[in-house]
CSV table of C-alpha atoms in Angstrom, one decimal:
chain,number,residue,atom,x,y,z
A,2,MET,CA,8.0,24.8,-31.2
A,3,ASN,CA,8.8,21.2,-30.3
A,4,LYS,CA,6.6,18.1,-29.5
A,5,SER,CA,6.9,18.5,-25.8
A,6,LEU,CA,5.7,22.1,-25.9
A,7,LEU,CA,2.7,21.1,-28.0
A,8,GLN,CA,1.9,18.3,-25.5
A,9,LEU,CA,2.1,20.8,-22.7
A,10,ILE,CA,-0.4,23.2,-24.3
A,11,VAL,CA,-2.8,20.4,-25.0
A,12,ALA,CA,-2.4,19.1,-21.4
A,13,ILE,CA,-3.2,22.6,-20.1
A,14,SER,CA,-6.3,22.7,-22.3
A,15,GLU,CA,-7.5,19.4,-20.9
A,16,THR,CA,-6.7,20.0,-17.2
A,17,ARG,CA,-7.3,23.8,-17.1
A,18,ASN,CA,-4.5,23.9,-14.5
A,19,PHE,CA,-0.8,24.7,-14.9
A,20,THR,CA,0.3,22.5,-11.9
A,21,THR,CA,-1.6,19.4,-13.1
A,22,ALA,CA,-0.5,19.8,-16.6
A,23,GLY,CA,3.1,20.2,-15.4
A,24,GLU,CA,2.8,17.0,-13.4
A,25,LYS,CA,1.8,15.2,-16.6
A,26,MET,CA,4.8,16.6,-18.4
A,27,ASN,CA,7.2,16.2,-15.4
A,28,MET,CA,7.6,20.0,-15.2
A,29,THR,CA,7.2,22.5,-12.3
A,30,GLN,CA,4.5,25.1,-12.3
A,31,PRO,CA,7.0,28.0,-12.8
A,32,ALA,CA,8.5,26.1,-15.8
A,33,VAL,CA,5.1,25.7,-17.3
A,34,SER,CA,4.4,29.4,-16.9
A,35,ARG,CA,7.7,30.3,-18.6
A,36,ALA,CA,7.1,27.9,-21.5
A,37,VAL,CA,3.6,29.3,-22.1
A,38,THR,CA,4.8,32.9,-21.9
A,39,SER,CA,7.6,32.2,-24.3
A,40,LEU,CA,5.3,30.5,-26.8
A,41,GLU,CA,2.8,33.4,-26.7
A,42,ARG,CA,5.6,35.9,-27.2
A,43,GLU,CA,6.9,33.9,-30.2
A,44,LEU,CA,3.4,33.7,-31.8
A,45,GLY,CA,2.4,37.3,-30.8
A,46,VAL,CA,-1.0,36.2,-29.5
A,47,THR,CA,-2.5,35.3,-26.1
A,48,LEU,CA,-3.5,31.6,-26.0
A,49,ILE,CA,-4.3,31.2,-22.3
A,50,ILE,CA,-6.0,33.5,-19.8
A,51,ARG,CA,-4.7,33.1,-16.3
A,52,ASP,CA,-7.2,34.0,-13.6
A,53,ARG,CA,-6.5,33.3,-10.0
A,54,ARG,CA,-10.2,33.3,-9.2
A,55,HIS,CA,-11.6,31.2,-12.1
A,56,GLY,CA,-8.5,29.2,-13.1
A,57,VAL,CA,-7.1,28.8,-16.6
A,58,ALA,CA,-9.1,29.3,-19.8
A,59,LEU,CA,-8.3,29.3,-23.5
A,60,THR,CA,-8.8,32.3,-25.7
A,61,PRO,CA,-10.7,31.8,-29.0
A,62,VAL,CA,-7.4,31.6,-30.9
A,63,GLY,CA,-6.1,29.3,-28.2
A,64,GLU,CA,-9.0,26.9,-28.7
A,65,ARG,CA,-8.3,26.9,-32.5
A,66,THR,CA,-4.6,26.5,-32.0
A,67,VAL,CA,-5.0,23.6,-29.6
A,68,ARG,CA,-7.1,21.7,-32.2
A,69,ILE,CA,-4.2,22.1,-34.7
A,70,PHE,CA,-1.7,21.1,-32.1
A,71,ARG,CA,-3.6,17.8,-31.5
A,72,GLU,CA,-3.6,17.2,-35.3
A,73,ILE,CA,0.2,17.8,-35.3
A,74,LEU,CA,0.7,15.4,-32.4
A,75,GLN,CA,-1.3,12.7,-34.2
A,76,GLY,CA,1.1,13.3,-37.1
A,77,TYR,CA,4.0,12.7,-34.8
A,78,ASP,CA,2.5,9.4,-33.7
A,79,LYS,CA,2.1,8.3,-37.3
A,80,VAL,CA,5.7,9.2,-38.1
A,81,ASP,CA,6.9,7.2,-35.0
A,82,GLN,CA,4.9,4.2,-36.2
A,83,GLU,CA,6.3,4.4,-39.7
A,84,ILE,CA,9.9,4.8,-38.5
A,85,ALA,CA,9.3,1.9,-36.0
A,86,LYS,CA,8.3,-0.4,-38.9
A,87,GLU,CA,11.2,0.7,-41.0
A,88,LYS,CA,13.7,0.0,-38.2
A,89,GLY,CA,12.2,-3.4,-37.5
A,90,LEU,CA,10.7,-2.4,-34.2
A,91,GLU,CA,8.1,-5.2,-34.4
A,92,THR,CA,10.9,-7.8,-34.0
A,93,GLY,CA,12.8,-5.9,-31.3
A,94,CYS,CA,13.1,-6.5,-27.6
A,95,VAL,CA,12.6,-4.2,-24.6
A,96,ARG,CA,14.5,-5.3,-21.5
A,97,ILE,CA,12.5,-4.4,-18.4
A,98,GLY,CA,13.7,-4.6,-14.8
A,99,ALA,CA,11.4,-4.0,-11.8
A,100,PHE,CA,11.0,-4.7,-8.1
A,101,PRO,CA,8.3,-7.4,-7.5
A,102,VAL,CA,5.2,-5.3,-6.6
A,103,ALA,CA,5.8,-3.0,-9.5
A,104,ALA,CA,6.4,-5.8,-11.9
A,105,SER,CA,3.2,-7.6,-11.0
A,106,TYR,CA,1.0,-4.6,-11.0
A,107,PHE,CA,2.3,-2.4,-13.9
A,108,VAL,CA,4.2,-4.6,-16.4
A,109,PRO,CA,1.4,-6.9,-17.6
A,110,LYS,CA,-0.9,-4.0,-18.3
A,111,LEU,CA,1.9,-2.1,-20.1
A,112,ILE,CA,2.9,-5.1,-22.3
A,113,SER,CA,-0.8,-5.7,-23.1
A,114,GLN,CA,-1.2,-2.1,-24.3
A,115,ILE,CA,1.9,-2.1,-26.5
A,116,LYS,CA,1.2,-5.5,-28.0
A,117,GLN,CA,-2.2,-4.1,-29.3
A,118,HIS,CA,-0.1,-2.0,-31.7
A,119,TYR,CA,3.1,-4.0,-32.0
A,120,PRO,CA,2.1,-7.7,-31.6
A,121,LYS,CA,5.5,-9.0,-32.6
A,122,LEU,CA,7.5,-6.8,-30.2
A,123,GLU,CA,9.2,-8.9,-27.5
A,124,PHE,CA,9.9,-8.2,-23.9
A,125,SER,CA,12.3,-9.6,-21.3
A,126,ILE,CA,11.6,-9.1,-17.6
A,127,VAL,CA,13.9,-9.4,-14.6
A,128,GLU,CA,12.9,-8.8,-11.0
A,129,GLY,CA,15.1,-7.7,-8.1
A,130,THR,CA,15.3,-5.2,-5.4
A,131,ILE,CA,15.1,-1.5,-6.1
A,132,ALA,CA,18.9,-1.3,-5.7
A,133,ASP,CA,19.3,-4.2,-8.2
A,134,VAL,CA,17.2,-2.4,-10.8
A,135,GLN,CA,19.3,0.8,-10.5
A,136,GLU,CA,22.5,-1.2,-10.8
A,137,TRP,CA,21.1,-3.0,-13.9
A,138,LEU,CA,20.3,0.4,-15.5
A,139,ASP,CA,23.7,1.8,-14.7
A,140,ASN,CA,25.3,-1.3,-16.3
A,141,ARG,CA,23.0,-1.1,-19.3
A,142,GLN,CA,21.7,-4.6,-18.6
A,143,ILE,CA,18.2,-3.4,-19.0
A,144,ASP,CA,16.5,-0.7,-21.1
A,145,VAL,CA,13.9,0.5,-18.6
A,146,GLY,CA,13.5,0.1,-14.9
A,147,LEU,CA,10.6,0.5,-12.6
A,148,LEU,CA,12.1,1.8,-9.3
A,149,ILE,CA,12.0,4.4,-6.6
A,150,PRO,CA,14.3,7.2,-7.7
A,151,SER,CA,17.4,8.0,-5.8
A,152,ASP,CA,20.3,10.4,-6.3
A,153,LYS,CA,21.8,7.8,-8.7
A,154,THR,CA,18.7,8.0,-10.9
A,155,THR,CA,19.1,10.4,-13.9
A,156,ASP,CA,16.5,10.1,-16.6
A,157,SER,CA,13.2,9.0,-15.1
A,158,PHE,CA,9.4,9.7,-15.4
A,159,PRO,CA,6.9,9.5,-12.6
A,160,LEU,CA,4.5,6.6,-12.9
A,161,TYR,CA,2.5,6.2,-9.7
A,162,ARG,CA,2.4,7.8,-6.2
A,163,GLU,CA,1.9,5.1,-3.5
A,164,GLY,CA,0.6,5.8,-0.1
A,165,ILE,CA,2.4,4.4,2.9
A,166,TYR,CA,0.5,2.8,5.8
A,167,ALA,CA,1.1,1.2,9.2
A,168,VAL,CA,0.4,-2.6,9.3
A,169,MET,CA,-0.5,-4.4,12.4
A,170,ARG,CA,-2.4,-7.4,13.7
A,171,GLY,CA,-6.0,-7.0,14.4
A,172,ASP,CA,-5.5,-7.6,18.1
A,173,HIS,CA,-2.7,-5.1,18.5
A,174,ARG,CA,-3.1,-2.4,21.2
A,175,LEU,CA,-2.9,0.4,18.6
A,176,ASN,CA,-5.7,-1.1,16.5
A,177,GLY,CA,-8.2,1.3,18.1
A,178,LYS,CA,-6.4,4.3,16.6
A,179,ASN,CA,-7.6,5.6,13.2
A,180,ILE,CA,-4.3,7.5,12.6
A,181,ILE,CA,-0.8,6.5,13.5
A,182,ARG,CA,1.9,9.1,14.3
A,183,PRO,CA,5.7,8.4,14.6
A,184,GLU,CA,5.6,8.9,18.4
A,185,ASP,CA,2.9,6.1,18.7
A,186,LEU,CA,5.5,3.7,17.5
A,187,ARG,CA,8.3,4.9,19.7
A,188,GLU,CA,8.5,1.7,21.8
A,189,GLU,CA,7.1,-0.7,19.2
A,190,PRO,CA,9.4,-3.4,17.6
A,191,MET,CA,9.5,-2.6,13.9
A,192,LEU,CA,10.2,-4.6,10.7
A,193,ILE,CA,12.1,-2.6,8.1
A,194,CYS,CA,12.4,-3.7,4.4
A,195,LYS,CA,15.8,-2.7,3.0
A,196,ALA,CA,17.5,-2.5,-0.5
A,197,GLY,CA,15.8,0.8,-1.5
A,198,TYR,CA,12.4,0.3,0.2
A,199,GLU,CA,13.3,2.0,3.4
A,200,PRO,CA,14.0,5.8,2.6
A,201,PRO,CA,10.4,7.1,2.8
A,202,VAL,CA,9.7,5.1,5.9
A,203,LEU,CA,12.8,6.4,7.7
A,204,SER,CA,12.1,9.9,6.5
A,205,TRP,CA,8.6,9.7,8.0
A,206,PHE,CA,10.1,8.8,11.4
A,207,GLU,CA,12.7,11.5,11.1
A,208,SER,CA,10.1,14.2,10.3
A,209,ALA,CA,9.0,13.9,13.9
A,210,GLY,CA,12.4,13.5,15.4
A,211,GLU,CA,11.9,9.8,16.0
A,212,THR,CA,14.0,6.7,15.3
A,213,PRO,CA,12.3,3.4,14.8
A,214,LYS,CA,13.1,0.6,17.2
A,215,VAL,CA,14.1,-1.9,14.5
A,216,LYS,CA,13.7,-5.6,15.4
A,217,TYR,CA,14.1,-7.2,12.0
A,218,ILE,CA,15.6,-6.0,8.7
A,219,LEU,CA,14.1,-7.9,5.7
A,220,TYR,CA,14.4,-7.8,1.9
A,221,ASN,CA,11.0,-9.4,1.0
A,222,TYR,CA,7.7,-7.6,1.7
A,223,ARG,CA,5.8,-10.9,1.9
A,224,THR,CA,8.1,-12.1,4.7
A,225,ALA,CA,7.5,-8.8,6.5
A,226,LEU,CA,3.8,-9.3,6.3
A,227,GLN,CA,4.0,-12.8,7.6
A,228,MET,CA,6.2,-11.7,10.5
A,229,VAL,CA,3.7,-9.0,11.4
A,230,LEU,CA,0.9,-11.6,11.3
A,231,ALA,CA,3.0,-13.8,13.6
A,232,GLY,CA,3.1,-11.0,16.2
A,233,GLU,CA,6.8,-10.1,15.7
A,234,GLY,CA,6.2,-6.4,15.4
A,235,LEU,CA,4.7,-3.7,13.2
A,236,ALA,CA,5.7,-2.5,9.8
A,237,VAL,CA,5.2,0.7,7.8
A,238,MET,CA,4.7,-0.4,4.2
A,239,SER,CA,3.7,0.9,0.7
A,240,GLU,CA,0.3,0.5,-0.9
A,241,LEU,CA,1.1,-2.0,-3.7
A,242,SER,CA,2.8,-4.4,-1.3
A,243,LEU,CA,-0.4,-4.5,0.7
A,244,LEU,CA,-2.8,-5.5,-2.1
A,245,ASP,CA,-2.4,-9.2,-1.3
A,246,ARG,CA,-1.8,-9.0,2.4
A,247,PRO,CA,-2.9,-12.0,4.5
A,248,GLN,CA,-6.1,-11.9,6.5
A,249,GLY,CA,-5.8,-10.9,10.1
A,250,LEU,CA,-3.9,-7.7,9.4
A,251,THR,CA,-5.2,-4.1,9.7
A,252,LEU,CA,-4.0,-1.0,8.0
A,253,LYS,CA,-3.8,2.5,9.5
A,254,ARG,CA,-3.3,5.9,7.9
A,255,LEU,CA,-0.2,7.8,8.9
A,256,SER,CA,0.1,11.4,10.1
A,257,PRO,CA,1.8,13.1,8.4
A,258,GLN,CA,0.8,11.1,5.4
A,259,ALA,CA,3.7,9.5,3.7
A,260,TYR,CA,4.2,8.6,0.0
A,261,ARG,CA,6.7,7.2,-2.4
A,262,ASP,CA,6.8,7.8,-6.1
A,263,ILE,CA,7.4,4.9,-8.5
A,264,HIS,CA,9.3,6.0,-11.7
A,265,ILE,CA,10.1,4.6,-15.0
A,266,ALA,CA,13.9,5.1,-15.5
A,267,THR,CA,16.0,4.7,-18.5
A,268,GLY,CA,19.6,5.4,-19.7
A,269,PRO,CA,20.2,8.8,-21.3
A,270,VAL,CA,17.0,9.7,-23.2
A,271,GLU,CA,18.9,10.6,-26.3
A,272,ASP,CA,20.2,7.0,-26.5
A,273,CYS,CA,16.8,5.3,-26.0
A,274,THR,CA,15.5,3.3,-28.9
A,275,ILE,CA,12.1,4.0,-30.4
A,276,ALA,CA,10.8,0.8,-28.7
A,277,VAL,CA,11.8,2.2,-25.3
A,278,LYS,CA,10.3,5.6,-26.0
A,279,LEU,CA,7.0,3.9,-27.0
A,280,PHE,CA,7.1,1.9,-23.8
A,281,ILE,CA,7.4,5.1,-21.8
A,282,GLU,CA,4.6,6.8,-23.8
A,283,ALA,CA,2.3,3.8,-23.3
A,284,ALA,CA,3.1,3.9,-19.5
A,285,GLN,CA,2.1,7.5,-19.3
A,286,LYS,CA,-1.2,6.8,-21.2
A,287,VAL,CA,-2.1,3.7,-19.2
A,288,PHE,CA,-1.0,5.2,-15.8
A,289,PRO,CA,-1.2,9.0,-16.0
A,290,PHE,CA,0.6,10.3,-13.0
A,291,GLN,CA,-1.6,11.8,-10.3
A,292,ALA,CA,-0.2,13.5,-7.2
A,293,GLU,CA,-3.5,12.8,-5.4
A,294,HIS,CA,-5.8,9.8,-5.9
A,295,GLU,CA,-7.8,7.3,-4.1
A,296,PRO,CA,-5.8,4.3,-2.7
A,297,LEU,CA,-6.1,0.9,-4.3
A,298,ILE,CA,-6.5,-0.7,-0.9
A,299,GLU,CA,-9.3,-0.4,1.7
A,300,ILE,CA,-8.2,1.3,4.9
């Protein structure tokens, strides 16, 4: 038994759902089932009852075992803290790279959480495009990056699932629609943000066999919002970039609904310092990943 397996069993006990527990541990549902079956075979007892009708339930021995697992996990936390002190973690530095909306929304909350336990730990923060963050990680210029994963991203952990919405002026001809489909935008001049922001938007158009009529290619979401406000076209943008949108713009849900997942990415996990691992753990506690949730913005 390792720490991840203990965390998985505890997560199942809390969520009563293999899929949800797997999302917390960045595991697929079949992988969760295999891990549970393997542990039960190793222990020689049934810990969890699977019932398609009533969901997941712990057996009496499962309930007792989970309590012990929680105590063991608390012991792991204490060991990490002691090792961190011994290795001078409190005077170390975690180098963070993030694209702007992720930096402004997530990083202050994460640093605040960690500093409650390690007040002398220092952080450095650099902002850039999603492509910049990936490059900095590849070059070991940063320890952790907040980004949208690509085929270049290796070790990463899901942090937040953003909804994607159509943005238009309040007087636009499509403003009367509650839902926007790709074919609705067939003849509309579009603003597209590049440098790693565009894949989920282009994928949404492609899902309906459509190609956006791109009028402007931009690298700054604030510029895109101002251009939409000026009547220069429509945009399809992510949730966090719309938190501080200017007045006069309206948002519309998409069909099919589109999302993008923000990840915390690192170099090879085995090479991460304890400081980086604690940063990731804090992120997962402050922002537990949810595949479905209410948006942060009003639609």
